[in-house]
Short mmCIF file of C-alpha atoms in Angstrom, two decimals:
data_model
loop_
_atom_site.label_atom_id
_atom_site.label_comp_id
_atom_site.label_asym_id
_atom_site.label_seq_id
_atom_site.Cartn_x
_atom_site.Cartn_y
_atom_site.Cartn_z
CA UNK A 1 48.85 -51.11 -116.69
CA UNK A 2 49.89 -52.27 -120.17
CA UNK A 3 52.86 -54.18 -118.84
CA UNK A 4 50.62 -55.82 -116.18
CA UNK A 5 48.22 -57.01 -118.90
CA UNK A 6 51.01 -58.19 -121.21
CA UNK A 7 52.54 -60.20 -118.31
CA UNK A 8 49.24 -61.99 -117.70
CA UNK A 9 48.74 -62.60 -121.45
CA UNK A 10 52.13 -64.30 -121.51
CA UNK A 11 51.14 -66.37 -118.53
CA UNK A 12 48.01 -67.54 -120.33
CA UNK A 13 50.12 -68.53 -123.32
CA UNK A 14 52.42 -70.52 -121.03
CA UNK A 15 49.53 -72.22 -119.28
CA UNK A 16 47.89 -73.08 -122.65
CA UNK A 17 51.18 -74.60 -123.87
CA UNK A 18 51.46 -76.78 -120.75
CA UNK A 19 47.85 -77.85 -121.06
CA UNK A 20 48.34 -78.71 -124.73
CA UNK A 21 51.40 -80.85 -123.91
CA UNK A 22 49.42 -82.66 -121.21
CA UNK A 23 46.55 -83.34 -123.62
CA UNK A 24 48.92 -84.81 -126.19
CA UNK A 25 50.11 -87.24 -123.55
CA UNK A 26 46.58 -88.40 -122.90
CA UNK A 27 45.08 -88.53 -126.42
CA UNK A 28 42.51 -91.15 -125.46
CA UNK A 29 40.78 -88.67 -123.15
CA UNK A 30 40.70 -86.13 -126.00
CA UNK A 31 39.09 -88.55 -128.42
CA UNK A 32 36.53 -89.88 -125.96
CA UNK A 33 35.65 -86.25 -125.04
CA UNK A 34 35.10 -85.46 -128.72
CA UNK A 35 32.93 -88.57 -129.15
CA UNK A 36 30.90 -87.75 -125.99
CA UNK A 37 30.19 -84.23 -127.24
CA UNK A 38 29.18 -85.54 -130.68
CA UNK A 39 26.71 -87.91 -129.04
CA UNK A 40 25.36 -85.13 -126.77
CA UNK A 41 24.81 -82.91 -129.75
CA UNK A 42 22.91 -85.66 -131.63
CA UNK A 43 20.72 -86.48 -128.59
CA UNK A 44 19.74 -82.89 -127.89
CA UNK A 45 18.92 -82.12 -131.54
CA UNK A 46 16.84 -85.31 -131.70
CA UNK A 47 15.15 -84.32 -128.43
CA UNK A 48 14.07 -80.87 -129.70
CA UNK A 49 12.98 -82.44 -133.01
CA UNK A 50 10.64 -84.72 -131.10
CA UNK A 51 9.42 -81.85 -128.87
CA UNK A 52 8.68 -79.66 -131.85
CA UNK A 53 6.97 -82.48 -133.70
CA UNK A 54 4.56 -81.13 -136.31
CA UNK A 55 4.51 -77.66 -134.77
CA UNK A 56 6.32 -74.65 -136.23
CA UNK A 57 7.66 -73.50 -132.83
CA UNK A 58 7.44 -73.94 -129.03
CA UNK A 59 7.09 -70.72 -127.06
CA UNK A 60 8.60 -68.78 -129.96
CA UNK A 61 11.47 -71.24 -130.48
CA UNK A 62 11.74 -72.87 -133.93
CA UNK A 63 13.65 -76.07 -134.52
CA UNK A 64 16.35 -74.10 -136.27
CA UNK A 65 16.72 -71.71 -133.33
CA UNK A 66 16.83 -74.67 -130.92
CA UNK A 67 19.56 -76.32 -133.05
CA UNK A 68 21.60 -73.12 -132.86
CA UNK A 69 20.90 -73.10 -129.07
CA UNK A 70 22.43 -76.62 -128.83
CA UNK A 71 25.46 -75.38 -130.75
CA UNK A 72 26.07 -72.62 -128.25
CA UNK A 73 25.70 -75.09 -125.42
CA UNK A 74 28.55 -77.16 -126.94
CA UNK A 75 30.63 -74.06 -127.43
CA UNK A 76 29.99 -73.02 -123.81
CA UNK A 77 30.84 -76.42 -122.38
CA UNK A 78 34.14 -76.50 -124.22
CA UNK A 79 35.10 -72.96 -123.32
CA UNK A 80 34.02 -73.23 -119.69
CA UNK A 81 36.01 -76.39 -119.17
CA UNK A 82 39.22 -74.36 -119.55
CA UNK A 83 38.44 -72.59 -116.32
CA UNK A 84 37.26 -75.62 -114.36
CA UNK A 85 40.00 -75.18 -111.62
CA UNK A 86 37.90 -72.23 -110.33
CA UNK A 87 35.77 -74.91 -108.60
CA UNK A 88 38.73 -75.73 -106.39
CA UNK A 89 39.55 -72.26 -105.11
CA UNK A 90 37.89 -72.99 -101.79
CA UNK A 91 39.93 -76.18 -101.19
CA UNK A 92 43.13 -74.41 -102.17
CA UNK A 93 42.54 -71.64 -99.60
CA UNK A 94 41.47 -74.09 -96.88
CA UNK A 95 44.59 -76.18 -97.29
CA UNK A 96 46.86 -73.02 -97.19
CA UNK A 97 48.05 -73.61 -100.78
CA UNK A 98 47.24 -70.06 -101.76
CA UNK A 99 50.40 -68.75 -100.13
CA UNK A 100 52.50 -69.45 -103.22
CA UNK A 101 50.25 -67.28 -105.32
CA UNK A 102 50.29 -64.40 -102.81
CA UNK A 103 54.04 -64.19 -103.18
CA UNK A 104 54.18 -64.16 -106.99
CA UNK A 105 53.87 -60.98 -109.11
CA UNK A 106 50.54 -61.98 -110.52
CA UNK A 107 46.88 -61.81 -109.62
CA UNK A 108 46.32 -64.83 -107.23
CA UNK A 109 42.78 -65.53 -108.41
CA UNK A 110 44.02 -65.41 -112.01
CA UNK A 111 46.72 -67.89 -111.20
CA UNK A 112 44.41 -70.18 -109.23
CA UNK A 113 41.94 -70.41 -112.14
CA UNK A 114 44.35 -70.70 -115.05
CA UNK A 115 47.25 -72.65 -113.59
CA UNK A 116 45.78 -75.89 -114.82
CA UNK A 117 43.70 -75.53 -117.89
CA UNK A 118 41.56 -78.40 -119.18
CA UNK A 119 41.44 -78.18 -122.94
CA UNK A 120 40.41 -81.75 -123.84
CA UNK A 121 36.79 -80.54 -124.20
CA UNK A 122 37.63 -77.61 -126.48
CA UNK A 123 36.70 -79.58 -129.59
CA UNK A 124 33.13 -79.03 -128.55
CA UNK A 125 33.65 -75.37 -129.36
CA UNK A 126 34.35 -76.26 -133.00
CA UNK A 127 31.41 -78.67 -133.09
CA UNK A 128 29.13 -76.02 -131.71
CA UNK A 129 30.34 -73.37 -134.14
CA UNK A 130 29.95 -75.83 -137.00
CA UNK A 131 26.30 -76.52 -136.29
CA UNK A 132 25.57 -72.84 -135.60
CA UNK A 133 27.08 -71.83 -138.96
CA UNK A 134 25.37 -74.58 -140.89
CA UNK A 135 21.92 -73.92 -139.51
CA UNK A 136 22.06 -70.09 -139.64
CA UNK A 137 23.41 -70.06 -143.27
CA UNK A 138 20.78 -72.55 -144.46
CA UNK A 139 18.07 -70.59 -142.68
CA UNK A 140 18.96 -67.50 -144.74
CA UNK A 141 20.07 -65.37 -141.80
CA UNK A 142 21.57 -62.10 -142.91
CA UNK A 143 25.02 -60.86 -141.69
CA UNK A 144 25.72 -64.33 -140.29
CA UNK A 145 29.43 -63.64 -139.67
CA UNK A 146 28.72 -60.49 -137.66
CA UNK A 147 25.93 -62.06 -135.65
CA UNK A 148 28.00 -65.14 -134.94
CA UNK A 149 31.00 -63.01 -133.83
CA UNK A 150 28.79 -60.95 -131.48
CA UNK A 151 27.12 -64.08 -130.08
CA UNK A 152 30.50 -65.73 -129.38
CA UNK A 153 31.69 -62.62 -127.55
CA UNK A 154 28.47 -62.61 -125.50
CA UNK A 155 28.85 -66.33 -124.59
CA UNK A 156 32.55 -65.66 -123.59
CA UNK A 157 31.49 -62.74 -121.45
CA UNK A 158 28.88 -64.92 -119.75
CA UNK A 159 31.59 -67.49 -119.06
CA UNK A 160 33.74 -64.79 -117.47
CA UNK A 161 30.82 -63.77 -115.19
CA UNK A 162 30.17 -67.39 -114.28
CA UNK A 163 33.86 -67.91 -113.36
CA UNK A 164 33.68 -64.77 -111.14
CA UNK A 165 30.58 -66.12 -109.41
CA UNK A 166 32.27 -69.40 -108.63
CA UNK A 167 35.52 -67.58 -107.64
CA UNK A 168 33.45 -65.43 -105.23
CA UNK A 169 31.94 -68.53 -103.63
CA UNK A 170 35.44 -70.02 -103.30
CA UNK A 171 36.75 -66.82 -101.65
CA UNK A 172 34.05 -67.08 -99.00
CA UNK A 173 36.29 -69.82 -97.59
CA UNK A 174 38.24 -67.03 -95.89
CA UNK A 175 35.21 -66.56 -93.57
CA UNK A 176 33.20 -69.79 -93.70
CA UNK A 177 36.04 -72.32 -93.84
CA UNK A 178 34.05 -74.76 -96.03
CA UNK A 179 31.99 -73.70 -99.01
CA UNK A 180 31.43 -76.96 -100.85
CA UNK A 181 27.72 -76.81 -99.99
CA UNK A 182 27.39 -73.39 -101.65
CA UNK A 183 29.36 -74.48 -104.71
CA UNK A 184 27.27 -77.60 -105.03
CA UNK A 185 24.09 -75.50 -104.72
CA UNK A 186 25.29 -73.38 -107.68
CA UNK A 187 26.18 -76.47 -109.71
CA UNK A 188 22.66 -77.81 -109.25
CA UNK A 189 21.40 -74.93 -111.39
CA UNK A 190 23.51 -76.16 -114.29
CA UNK A 191 20.53 -78.20 -115.48
CA UNK A 192 18.88 -74.95 -116.49
CA UNK A 193 21.68 -74.41 -119.06
CA UNK A 194 20.13 -77.07 -121.32
CA UNK A 195 16.80 -75.27 -121.83
CA UNK A 196 16.11 -71.82 -123.25
CA UNK A 197 15.89 -69.48 -120.27
CA UNK A 198 12.87 -67.67 -121.80
CA UNK A 199 10.64 -70.66 -121.20
CA UNK A 200 10.97 -70.28 -117.39
CA UNK A 201 8.75 -67.99 -115.18
CA UNK A 202 9.92 -64.37 -114.83
CA UNK A 203 11.32 -64.78 -111.29
CA UNK A 204 13.54 -67.65 -112.38
CA UNK A 205 14.58 -65.70 -115.45
CA UNK A 206 15.79 -62.83 -113.25
CA UNK A 207 17.81 -65.30 -111.15
CA UNK A 208 19.33 -66.87 -114.25
CA UNK A 209 20.27 -63.42 -115.49
CA UNK A 210 21.71 -61.51 -112.54
CA UNK A 211 22.91 -64.24 -110.15
CA UNK A 212 23.89 -66.98 -112.58
CA UNK A 213 24.26 -65.60 -116.15
CA UNK A 214 22.59 -68.64 -117.75
CA UNK A 215 20.58 -66.53 -120.17
CA UNK A 216 23.79 -65.23 -121.78
CA UNK A 217 25.24 -68.69 -122.28
CA UNK A 218 23.10 -69.95 -125.12
CA UNK A 219 19.63 -68.39 -124.99
CA UNK A 220 20.53 -64.83 -125.94
CA UNK A 221 23.34 -65.92 -128.34
CA UNK A 222 20.90 -68.14 -130.20
CA UNK A 223 18.26 -65.41 -130.39
CA UNK A 224 20.93 -62.90 -131.40
CA UNK A 225 22.01 -65.18 -134.20
CA UNK A 226 18.55 -66.06 -135.52
CA UNK A 227 16.08 -63.25 -134.58
CA UNK A 228 17.10 -60.19 -132.67
CA UNK A 229 17.56 -56.78 -134.29
CA UNK A 230 20.74 -54.86 -133.67
CA UNK A 231 19.18 -52.30 -131.31
CA UNK A 232 17.98 -55.18 -129.14
CA UNK A 233 21.37 -56.80 -129.29
CA UNK A 234 23.02 -53.55 -128.11
CA UNK A 235 20.66 -53.41 -125.10
CA UNK A 236 21.48 -57.00 -124.18
CA UNK A 237 25.24 -56.30 -124.42
CA UNK A 238 24.80 -53.29 -122.16
CA UNK A 239 22.98 -55.43 -119.59
CA UNK A 240 25.69 -58.08 -119.69
CA UNK A 241 28.43 -55.42 -119.35
CA UNK A 242 26.67 -54.05 -116.30
CA UNK A 243 26.42 -57.50 -114.71
CA UNK A 244 30.07 -58.09 -115.49
CA UNK A 245 31.15 -54.87 -113.73
CA UNK A 246 29.02 -55.61 -110.70
CA UNK A 247 30.40 -59.12 -110.29
CA UNK A 248 33.96 -57.89 -110.90
CA UNK A 249 33.59 -55.27 -108.14
CA UNK A 250 32.12 -57.89 -105.76
CA UNK A 251 34.97 -60.31 -106.55
CA UNK A 252 37.64 -57.70 -106.17
CA UNK A 253 36.27 -56.46 -102.84
CA UNK A 254 35.80 -60.01 -101.47
CA UNK A 255 39.39 -60.89 -102.42
CA UNK A 256 40.81 -57.77 -100.82
CA UNK A 257 39.10 -58.29 -97.45
CA UNK A 258 39.56 -62.07 -97.58
CA UNK A 259 43.35 -61.82 -98.00
CA UNK A 260 43.58 -59.28 -95.24
CA UNK A 261 41.66 -61.63 -92.90
CA UNK A 262 43.88 -64.54 -94.01
CA UNK A 263 47.10 -62.66 -93.35
CA UNK A 264 45.81 -61.42 -90.03
CA UNK A 265 45.74 -65.05 -88.90
CA UNK A 266 49.27 -65.59 -90.04
CA UNK A 267 48.42 -67.30 -93.30
#
């Protein structure tokens, strides 16, 4: 098991190196991405400043907490962009291009997702962490470093769950042939990422917790950083871990039966 993990870690390192070299060849895209994220950050902070107005909070969210929320959104966008190729798993299967991954000594889904990393948006991660650190320190939050570390781990875990959800939809190509409509339906919920999940009705909150892990992207990390006690944080981590295990099991099972079906047709 350890050699299997080490092998995949080395592959990640190789993929990152190739992505870095590609980014250096197209520096303009990197700079424009950084500028775009800087503008997005300014617009959203100004938006929440206007919404708050003269009030101290909106549905329990202070301006400081909302600023931290924006910081985690930027962090998420930068981190998620690395795994963007997961959106093309369905097309790869439909065109028969998955064969090369089935013959290599690596997890095919792993290879499909990470073979082409997009790291031009990763500067958003630093921008996000910068605003989070600045606001939380100036707000007098205790144990900032610990809270920030836990929140980042939570956001990364949510990204992993989200990638598994999209990978699951892509693997349905083995049965449905075309899943772009399902993928696009999921993408349509991305708009919810930009608002604290706790402001939505309970039914929508459940959907944005168990089906699409939106609440773990920025809402819980922001509340973890600014408000929540450690017992509450522990319960949220336990919930996220449970959702992670469930989606991992679903993805693994779907992949197993999907490949068997694919091979039975001579793929």
